[in-house]
Structure formats: C-alpha cells, structure tokens
Amino acid sequence: MAKFKGRSSLKQYMPMKPVKRGIKIWQRCDSKTGYVYDMNIYSGKETGGVQGTLRERVVSKLTETIRGKDVMLAFDRFFTSVHLMETLKFPAVGTCIKTRKDVPNFTTKLSKRGEAEFLVTKNGTMCARWLDSKEVMMLSNCHEAKYAKVNRTMRDGSKEEFECPVAIEFYNKIMGGVDLADQMANVYELDQKSCKGWKKVFFSPIDERSGQLMDCVLRTQTSKNPTS
C-alpha cells in the first residue's frame, strides 16, 4: 500500500493492513532480496468481458514479464487456487484455503503434530495438508508427495524434528519477498505529503530501491568488518 489520504479513485481502505488508506500495488519480488521485478496498480473492480478471478488475473499479469525459464513462483492463500495452478505456465507453490473451489476434500482428521496427508487433483496438482502448531494446506504443481525433515520450537523452547511435506518446507524457505520489499520501503520512506496520488505511487518503488541499496551497503560493510 502506497500511503495516501487525498482524493483519488484509486484509493483503497483496508482496515487490517498497517497502512489502512492508500493505493494498492501488486508486486512480483525476488524471494531473497525483495527486489521488485514488476508491479501493477489496483484500479478497482473490472467490468465487461473479464475472465477469471481477480487473484488469477493479478498473477497472470505479473508473470507476463518474466524473461527467464528457471523461475518458481510462491504466493499466499489469497491467490492460490486449483485452476490457477493448472493453467499457470510456471512451477508454483502456495498456501490454500480448504473451502476454495476444486480443492480436494480431506476426510480424515489430523490429531498429532507432524502428521500429513496428500491428495492429487485429476489434472495432477498436489494438495498437501500438514499439522504444525495449526493446520496448513498447500497446493503445488511441481512437487511430489514426499517428506522432508524440519525443526520446530516447542513450548519449553526446545527444538524437535518433525516430518514435513517437501512443498511446505520449500515454501517456507522462499516466502516473504514482497514483505521484505515493504519493510525496506517503510524504513527508507520519503514521507512527503502530497495531494496527488500519482506522486505517492511514483516514489513507492524508489523507496524500495533505496532500501535495497542501503541493505546491500550494510551487508558489504558487515562482511568486511564482522566485529563491528
């Protein structure tokens, strides 16, 4: 969200977000550095000849500019759907809501931490269900029903090893690129008041680039002088 409280048809109100009023921007970011590869401004509800849901259109639009082939996508449950996984041209993994359309119906109940269950749709999309501190559901079009070992912190602070679906273990490694970009933009924000919405949108990626540059500089200095 690019913070903006003036008058604009693009302004959105999202009470659950840290920035409640502003212009919403969809972003495709690098999972490790938070570098913003592409962005798309949300202009409100589309009407007339629109195909697919909003979440599917957002992902499809942001993936049009991907140049490399060795790319894997990760997104949260807002975007994830069985139809998106089956029509997307790239390997992808994402958390999922169990009530979403065409999601396999699990009948058994997971009772013990570390338990998991797998189902596959008729078109080959894998759905994994795993019980951590709470139940997690994941969709993937590129993972198999296999397990990996992960460490989890118990209530007494100790570490314990559990079996976890490979898709969930992989997702936990690469998630958070957009959150990292938002964090850098907030830390190095040019909080300049303006009555023009386009200025806030213009400065938003500049704030993110500034944060990425400063983060790179600090990492370089730390590696040269690790005791400082």
PDB file of C-alpha atoms in Angstrom:
ATOM      1  CA  MET A   1       0.000   0.000   0.000  1.00  0.00           C
ATOM      2  CA  ALA A   2       1.358   3.395  -1.016  1.00  0.00           C
ATOM      3  CA  LYS A   3       0.193   5.649   1.816  1.00  0.00           C
ATOM      4  CA  PHE A   4      -2.254   8.264   0.516  1.00  0.00           C
ATOM      5  CA  LYS A   5      -5.168  10.049   2.220  1.00  0.00           C
ATOM      6  CA  GLY A   6      -6.129  12.510  -0.508  1.00  0.00           C
ATOM      7  CA  ARG A   7      -8.869  12.217  -3.097  1.00  0.00           C
ATOM      8  CA  SER A   8      -8.389   9.573  -5.734  1.00  0.00           C
ATOM      9  CA  SER A   9     -10.486   6.915  -7.421  1.00  0.00           C
ATOM     10  CA  LEU A  10      -7.564   4.527  -6.833  1.00  0.00           C
ATOM     11  CA  LYS A  11      -7.580   4.914  -3.040  1.00  0.00           C
ATOM     12  CA  GLN A  12      -8.456   1.790  -1.053  1.00  0.00           C
ATOM     13  CA  TYR A  13      -9.358   1.272   2.594  1.00  0.00           C
ATOM     14  CA  MET A  14      -8.034  -1.930   4.184  1.00  0.00           C
ATOM     15  CA  PRO A  15      -8.527  -1.849   7.975  1.00  0.00           C
ATOM     16  CA  MET A  16      -6.429  -4.989   8.621  1.00  0.00           C
ATOM     17  CA  LYS A  17      -3.292  -3.593   6.965  1.00  0.00           C
ATOM     18  CA  PRO A  18      -0.588  -1.461   8.685  1.00  0.00           C
ATOM     19  CA  VAL A  19      -1.234   1.220   6.040  1.00  0.00           C
ATOM     20  CA  LYS A  20      -5.025   1.373   6.070  1.00  0.00           C
ATOM     21  CA  ARG A  21      -5.614   4.010   3.399  1.00  0.00           C
ATOM     22  CA  GLY A  22      -3.669   4.273   0.198  1.00  0.00           C
ATOM     23  CA  ILE A  23      -3.147   2.998  -3.321  1.00  0.00           C
ATOM     24  CA  LYS A  24      -2.814  -0.770  -3.549  1.00  0.00           C
ATOM     25  CA  ILE A  25       0.060  -2.092  -5.655  1.00  0.00           C
ATOM     26  CA  TRP A  26       0.525  -5.730  -6.645  1.00  0.00           C
ATOM     27  CA  GLN A  27       4.201  -6.707  -6.839  1.00  0.00           C
ATOM     28  CA  ARG A  28       6.372  -9.582  -8.021  1.00  0.00           C
ATOM     29  CA  CYS A  29       9.548  -9.614  -5.927  1.00  0.00           C
ATOM     30  CA  ASP A  30      12.702 -11.664  -5.542  1.00  0.00           C
ATOM     31  CA  SER A  31      12.330 -14.107  -2.655  1.00  0.00           C
ATOM     32  CA  LYS A  32      15.792 -13.481  -1.155  1.00  0.00           C
ATOM     33  CA  THR A  33      16.482  -9.788  -1.732  1.00  0.00           C
ATOM     34  CA  GLY A  34      12.983  -8.331  -2.057  1.00  0.00           C
ATOM     35  CA  TYR A  35      13.950  -6.737  -5.387  1.00  0.00           C
ATOM     36  CA  VAL A  36      10.791  -5.630  -7.229  1.00  0.00           C
ATOM     37  CA  TYR A  37      10.691  -7.085 -10.742  1.00  0.00           C
ATOM     38  CA  ASP A  38       7.225  -5.907 -11.707  1.00  0.00           C
ATOM     39  CA  MET A  39       4.275  -4.027 -10.258  1.00  0.00           C
ATOM     40  CA  ASN A  40       0.662  -3.408 -11.115  1.00  0.00           C
ATOM     41  CA  ILE A  41      -1.636  -0.764  -9.628  1.00  0.00           C
ATOM     42  CA  TYR A  42      -5.045  -1.944  -8.469  1.00  0.00           C
ATOM     43  CA  SER A  43      -7.593   0.386 -10.052  1.00  0.00           C
ATOM     44  CA  GLY A  44     -10.762  -1.191  -8.643  1.00  0.00           C
ATOM     45  CA  LYS A  45     -13.323  -3.699  -9.845  1.00  0.00           C
ATOM     46  CA  GLU A  46     -13.145  -4.523 -13.546  1.00  0.00           C
ATOM     47  CA  THR A  47     -16.325  -4.860 -15.571  1.00  0.00           C
ATOM     48  CA  GLY A  48     -17.152  -6.180 -19.010  1.00  0.00           C
ATOM     49  CA  GLY A  49     -15.501  -9.181 -20.667  1.00  0.00           C
ATOM     50  CA  VAL A  50     -13.399 -10.088 -17.624  1.00  0.00           C
ATOM     51  CA  GLN A  51     -12.158 -13.660 -17.482  1.00  0.00           C
ATOM     52  CA  GLY A  52     -11.083 -15.435 -14.316  1.00  0.00           C
ATOM     53  CA  THR A  53     -10.995 -14.173 -10.762  1.00  0.00           C
ATOM     54  CA  LEU A  54      -9.053 -11.134  -9.551  1.00  0.00           C
ATOM     55  CA  ARG A  55      -6.357 -13.301  -7.953  1.00  0.00           C
ATOM     56  CA  GLU A  56      -5.800 -15.231 -11.185  1.00  0.00           C
ATOM     57  CA  ARG A  57      -5.630 -12.065 -13.302  1.00  0.00           C
ATOM     58  CA  VAL A  58      -3.102 -10.495 -10.939  1.00  0.00           C
ATOM     59  CA  VAL A  59      -0.735 -13.479 -11.069  1.00  0.00           C
ATOM     60  CA  SER A  60      -1.114 -13.876 -14.841  1.00  0.00           C
ATOM     61  CA  LYS A  61      -0.403 -10.179 -15.444  1.00  0.00           C
ATOM     62  CA  LEU A  62       2.705 -10.092 -13.244  1.00  0.00           C
ATOM     63  CA  THR A  63       4.140 -13.236 -14.831  1.00  0.00           C
ATOM     64  CA  GLU A  64       3.902 -11.873 -18.381  1.00  0.00           C
ATOM     65  CA  THR A  65       7.199 -10.004 -17.938  1.00  0.00           C
ATOM     66  CA  ILE A  66       9.213 -12.986 -16.686  1.00  0.00           C
ATOM     67  CA  ARG A  67      12.114 -13.489 -19.087  1.00  0.00           C
ATOM     68  CA  GLY A  68      13.936 -16.471 -17.616  1.00  0.00           C
ATOM     69  CA  LYS A  69      12.664 -20.025 -17.669  1.00  0.00           C
ATOM     70  CA  ASP A  70      14.300 -21.160 -14.428  1.00  0.00           C
ATOM     71  CA  VAL A  71      11.735 -19.435 -12.231  1.00  0.00           C
ATOM     72  CA  MET A  72       9.476 -20.693  -9.475  1.00  0.00           C
ATOM     73  CA  LEU A  73       6.591 -18.742  -8.002  1.00  0.00           C
ATOM     74  CA  ALA A  74       5.287 -18.656  -4.442  1.00  0.00           C
ATOM     75  CA  PHE A  75       2.205 -16.830  -3.221  1.00  0.00           C
ATOM     76  CA  ASP A  76      -0.139 -16.869  -0.250  1.00  0.00           C
ATOM     77  CA  ARG A  77      -3.656 -18.203   0.096  1.00  0.00           C
ATOM     78  CA  PHE A  78      -5.347 -15.117  -1.363  1.00  0.00           C
ATOM     79  CA  PHE A  79      -4.007 -16.002  -4.822  1.00  0.00           C
ATOM     80  CA  THR A  80      -3.845 -19.797  -4.682  1.00  0.00           C
ATOM     81  CA  SER A  81      -6.485 -21.847  -6.466  1.00  0.00           C
ATOM     82  CA  VAL A  82      -6.574 -25.177  -8.252  1.00  0.00           C
ATOM     83  CA  HIS A  83      -7.455 -23.513 -11.560  1.00  0.00           C
ATOM     84  CA  LEU A  84      -4.512 -21.123 -11.284  1.00  0.00           C
ATOM     85  CA  MET A  85      -2.084 -23.953 -10.542  1.00  0.00           C
ATOM     86  CA  GLU A  86      -3.332 -25.944 -13.523  1.00  0.00           C
ATOM     87  CA  THR A  87      -3.195 -23.048 -16.010  1.00  0.00           C
ATOM     88  CA  LEU A  88      -0.020 -21.277 -14.842  1.00  0.00           C
ATOM     89  CA  LYS A  89       2.966 -21.686 -17.175  1.00  0.00           C
ATOM     90  CA  PHE A  90       5.497 -21.733 -14.327  1.00  0.00           C
ATOM     91  CA  PRO A  91       6.195 -24.045 -11.390  1.00  0.00           C
ATOM     92  CA  ALA A  92       4.334 -22.664  -8.393  1.00  0.00           C
ATOM     93  CA  VAL A  93       3.508 -23.379  -4.777  1.00  0.00           C
ATOM     94  CA  GLY A  94       1.200 -21.602  -2.372  1.00  0.00           C
ATOM     95  CA  THR A  95      -0.837 -21.908   0.801  1.00  0.00           C
ATOM     96  CA  CYS A  96      -4.508 -22.574   0.211  1.00  0.00           C
ATOM     97  CA  ILE A  97      -7.971 -22.191   1.740  1.00  0.00           C
ATOM     98  CA  LYS A  98      -9.681 -25.571   2.067  1.00  0.00           C
ATOM     99  CA  THR A  99     -13.091 -24.189   1.034  1.00  0.00           C
ATOM    100  CA  ARG A 100     -11.842 -22.874  -2.322  1.00  0.00           C
ATOM    101  CA  LYS A 101     -13.317 -24.353  -5.486  1.00  0.00           C
ATOM    102  CA  ASP A 102     -11.994 -27.764  -6.641  1.00  0.00           C
ATOM    103  CA  VAL A 103      -9.706 -28.191  -3.607  1.00  0.00           C
ATOM    104  CA  PRO A 104      -9.632 -31.923  -2.703  1.00  0.00           C
ATOM    105  CA  ASN A 105     -11.834 -32.861   0.217  1.00  0.00           C
ATOM    106  CA  PHE A 106      -9.871 -34.408   3.083  1.00  0.00           C
ATOM    107  CA  THR A 107     -11.976 -36.660   5.280  1.00  0.00           C
ATOM    108  CA  THR A 108      -9.519 -37.729   7.992  1.00  0.00           C
ATOM    109  CA  LYS A 109      -8.629 -35.574  10.990  1.00  0.00           C
ATOM    110  CA  LEU A 110      -5.009 -34.805  11.840  1.00  0.00           C
ATOM    111  CA  SER A 111      -4.520 -35.196  15.576  1.00  0.00           C
ATOM    112  CA  LYS A 112      -0.755 -35.196  16.152  1.00  0.00           C
ATOM    113  CA  ARG A 113       1.789 -32.546  15.296  1.00  0.00           C
ATOM    114  CA  GLY A 114       3.806 -33.571  12.234  1.00  0.00           C
ATOM    115  CA  GLU A 115       1.037 -35.658  10.666  1.00  0.00           C
ATOM    116  CA  ALA A 116       0.340 -35.034   6.981  1.00  0.00           C
ATOM    117  CA  GLU A 117      -1.935 -36.164   4.175  1.00  0.00           C
ATOM    118  CA  PHE A 118      -1.695 -35.852   0.397  1.00  0.00           C
ATOM    119  CA  LEU A 119      -4.267 -35.781  -2.385  1.00  0.00           C
ATOM    120  CA  VAL A 120      -3.855 -35.124  -6.111  1.00  0.00           C
ATOM    121  CA  THR A 121      -6.412 -33.475  -8.408  1.00  0.00           C
ATOM    122  CA  LYS A 122      -7.428 -35.068 -11.675  1.00  0.00           C
ATOM    123  CA  ASN A 123      -5.032 -32.765 -13.555  1.00  0.00           C
ATOM    124  CA  GLY A 124      -2.045 -33.564 -11.357  1.00  0.00           C
ATOM    125  CA  THR A 125      -1.958 -30.665  -8.864  1.00  0.00           C
ATOM    126  CA  MET A 126      -0.791 -31.903  -5.490  1.00  0.00           C
ATOM    127  CA  CYS A 127      -2.550 -30.809  -2.309  1.00  0.00           C
ATOM    128  CA  ALA A 128      -0.697 -31.326   0.967  1.00  0.00           C
ATOM    129  CA  ARG A 129      -2.194 -30.994   4.430  1.00  0.00           C
ATOM    130  CA  TRP A 130       0.082 -30.817   7.472  1.00  0.00           C
ATOM    131  CA  LEU A 131      -0.452 -30.214  11.168  1.00  0.00           C
ATOM    132  CA  ASP A 132       2.087 -27.852  12.706  1.00  0.00           C
ATOM    133  CA  SER A 133       1.004 -25.670  15.621  1.00  0.00           C
ATOM    134  CA  LYS A 134      -2.112 -25.360  13.448  1.00  0.00           C
ATOM    135  CA  GLU A 135      -3.189 -26.984  10.202  1.00  0.00           C
ATOM    136  CA  VAL A 136      -1.529 -25.832   6.975  1.00  0.00           C
ATOM    137  CA  MET A 137      -2.755 -26.627   3.459  1.00  0.00           C
ATOM    138  CA  MET A 138      -0.570 -26.229   0.375  1.00  0.00           C
ATOM    139  CA  LEU A 139      -1.094 -26.545  -3.394  1.00  0.00           C
ATOM    140  CA  SER A 140       1.789 -27.258  -5.766  1.00  0.00           C
ATOM    141  CA  ASN A 141       2.051 -28.070  -9.459  1.00  0.00           C
ATOM    142  CA  CYS A 142       5.698 -29.174  -9.237  1.00  0.00           C
ATOM    143  CA  HIS A 143       6.163 -31.167  -6.026  1.00  0.00           C
ATOM    144  CA  GLU A 144       5.608 -34.814  -5.225  1.00  0.00           C
ATOM    145  CA  ALA A 145       4.054 -36.356  -2.130  1.00  0.00           C
ATOM    146  CA  LYS A 146       7.338 -36.662  -0.260  1.00  0.00           C
ATOM    147  CA  TYR A 147       8.620 -35.653   3.171  1.00  0.00           C
ATOM    148  CA  ALA A 148      11.489 -33.524   4.460  1.00  0.00           C
ATOM    149  CA  LYS A 149      12.847 -33.016   7.972  1.00  0.00           C
ATOM    150  CA  VAL A 150      12.185 -29.690   9.721  1.00  0.00           C
ATOM    151  CA  ASN A 151      12.919 -28.373  13.223  1.00  0.00           C
ATOM    152  CA  ARG A 152      10.159 -26.795  15.257  1.00  0.00           C
ATOM    153  CA  THR A 153      10.345 -24.866  18.529  1.00  0.00           C
ATOM    154  CA  MET A 154       8.304 -26.386  21.337  1.00  0.00           C
ATOM    155  CA  ARG A 155       6.579 -24.508  24.153  1.00  0.00           C
ATOM    156  CA  ASP A 156       9.506 -25.046  26.523  1.00  0.00           C
ATOM    157  CA  GLY A 157      11.921 -23.547  23.969  1.00  0.00           C
ATOM    158  CA  SER A 158      13.479 -26.827  22.887  1.00  0.00           C
ATOM    159  CA  LYS A 159      13.844 -27.924  19.275  1.00  0.00           C
ATOM    160  CA  GLU A 160      12.218 -31.050  17.915  1.00  0.00           C
ATOM    161  CA  GLU A 161      12.431 -32.619  14.482  1.00  0.00           C
ATOM    162  CA  PHE A 162       9.294 -33.433  12.512  1.00  0.00           C
ATOM    163  CA  GLU A 163       8.465 -34.795   9.088  1.00  0.00           C
ATOM    164  CA  CYS A 164       7.004 -32.162   6.774  1.00  0.00           C
ATOM    165  CA  PRO A 165       5.768 -32.269   3.155  1.00  0.00           C
ATOM    166  CA  VAL A 166       8.517 -31.101   0.780  1.00  0.00           C
ATOM    167  CA  ALA A 167       6.192 -28.488  -0.741  1.00  0.00           C
ATOM    168  CA  ILE A 168       5.600 -26.806   2.625  1.00  0.00           C
ATOM    169  CA  GLU A 169       9.270 -26.984   3.603  1.00  0.00           C
ATOM    170  CA  PHE A 170      10.251 -25.393   0.275  1.00  0.00           C
ATOM    171  CA  TYR A 171       7.567 -22.696   0.545  1.00  0.00           C
ATOM    172  CA  ASN A 172       8.818 -21.668   3.993  1.00  0.00           C
ATOM    173  CA  LYS A 173      12.305 -21.140   2.535  1.00  0.00           C
ATOM    174  CA  ILE A 174      11.307 -18.819  -0.312  1.00  0.00           C
ATOM    175  CA  MET A 175       8.289 -16.948   1.057  1.00  0.00           C
ATOM    176  CA  GLY A 176       8.398 -13.321   2.153  1.00  0.00           C
ATOM    177  CA  GLY A 177       9.880 -11.449  -0.832  1.00  0.00           C
ATOM    178  CA  VAL A 178       7.028  -8.934  -1.008  1.00  0.00           C
ATOM    179  CA  ASP A 179       7.082  -8.460   2.779  1.00  0.00           C
ATOM    180  CA  LEU A 180      10.802  -7.717   2.594  1.00  0.00           C
ATOM    181  CA  ALA A 181      10.221  -5.115  -0.122  1.00  0.00           C
ATOM    182  CA  ASP A 182       7.503  -3.488   2.015  1.00  0.00           C
ATOM    183  CA  GLN A 183       9.801  -3.449   5.031  1.00  0.00           C
ATOM    184  CA  MET A 184      12.559  -1.667   3.124  1.00  0.00           C
ATOM    185  CA  ALA A 185      10.097   0.837   1.663  1.00  0.00           C
ATOM    186  CA  ASN A 186       8.787   1.685   5.152  1.00  0.00           C
ATOM    187  CA  VAL A 187      12.252   2.051   6.705  1.00  0.00           C
ATOM    188  CA  TYR A 188      13.535   4.381   3.977  1.00  0.00           C
ATOM    189  CA  GLU A 189      10.235   6.043   3.140  1.00  0.00           C
ATOM    190  CA  LEU A 190      10.253   9.570   1.736  1.00  0.00           C
ATOM    191  CA  ASP A 191       7.274  10.651   3.813  1.00  0.00           C
ATOM    192  CA  GLN A 192       6.486  13.700   1.718  1.00  0.00           C
ATOM    193  CA  LYS A 193       2.935  14.997   1.893  1.00  0.00           C
ATOM    194  CA  SER A 194       1.205  15.343  -1.435  1.00  0.00           C
ATOM    195  CA  CYS A 195      -2.345  15.788  -2.690  1.00  0.00           C
ATOM    196  CA  LYS A 196      -1.510  13.922  -5.893  1.00  0.00           C
ATOM    197  CA  GLY A 197      -1.852  10.166  -5.791  1.00  0.00           C
ATOM    198  CA  TRP A 198       0.488   9.538  -8.722  1.00  0.00           C
ATOM    199  CA  LYS A 199       3.395  11.029  -6.748  1.00  0.00           C
ATOM    200  CA  LYS A 200       2.950   8.509  -3.941  1.00  0.00           C
ATOM    201  CA  VAL A 201       2.906   5.673  -6.476  1.00  0.00           C
ATOM    202  CA  PHE A 202       5.976   7.115  -8.216  1.00  0.00           C
ATOM    203  CA  PHE A 203       8.015   7.345  -5.001  1.00  0.00           C
ATOM    204  CA  SER A 204       6.967   3.916  -3.707  1.00  0.00           C
ATOM    205  CA  PRO A 205       9.388   1.878  -5.907  1.00  0.00           C
ATOM    206  CA  ILE A 206      12.092   4.497  -5.292  1.00  0.00           C
ATOM    207  CA  ASP A 207      11.743   3.924  -1.536  1.00  0.00           C
ATOM    208  CA  GLU A 208      12.091   0.183  -2.118  1.00  0.00           C
ATOM    209  CA  ARG A 209      15.188   0.610  -4.295  1.00  0.00           C
ATOM    210  CA  SER A 210      16.731   2.886  -1.650  1.00  0.00           C
ATOM    211  CA  GLY A 211      16.109   0.254   0.999  1.00  0.00           C
ATOM    212  CA  GLN A 212      17.649  -2.478  -1.152  1.00  0.00           C
ATOM    213  CA  LEU A 213      20.703  -0.314  -1.861  1.00  0.00           C
ATOM    214  CA  MET A 214      21.219   0.526   1.829  1.00  0.00           C
ATOM    215  CA  ASP A 215      20.747  -3.137   2.786  1.00  0.00           C
ATOM    216  CA  CYS A 216      23.405  -4.130   0.241  1.00  0.00           C
ATOM    217  CA  VAL A 217      25.809  -1.490   1.584  1.00  0.00           C
ATOM    218  CA  LEU A 218      25.279  -2.597   5.191  1.00  0.00           C
ATOM    219  CA  ARG A 219      25.793  -6.252   4.289  1.00  0.00           C
ATOM    220  CA  THR A 220      29.031  -5.389   2.484  1.00  0.00           C
ATOM    221  CA  GLN A 221      30.337  -3.381   5.432  1.00  0.00           C
ATOM    222  CA  THR A 222      29.424  -6.156   7.879  1.00  0.00           C
ATOM    223  CA  SER A 223      31.207  -8.795   5.798  1.00  0.00           C
ATOM    224  CA  LYS A 224      34.353  -6.646   5.674  1.00  0.00           C
ATOM    225  CA  ASN A 225      34.268  -5.855   9.389  1.00  0.00           C
ATOM    226  CA  PRO A 226      32.293  -8.624  11.133  1.00  0.00           C
ATOM    227  CA  THR A 227      33.269  -7.477  14.643  1.00  0.00           C
ATOM    228  CA  SER A 228      31.744  -4.007  14.303  1.00  0.00           C
TER     229      SER A 228
END
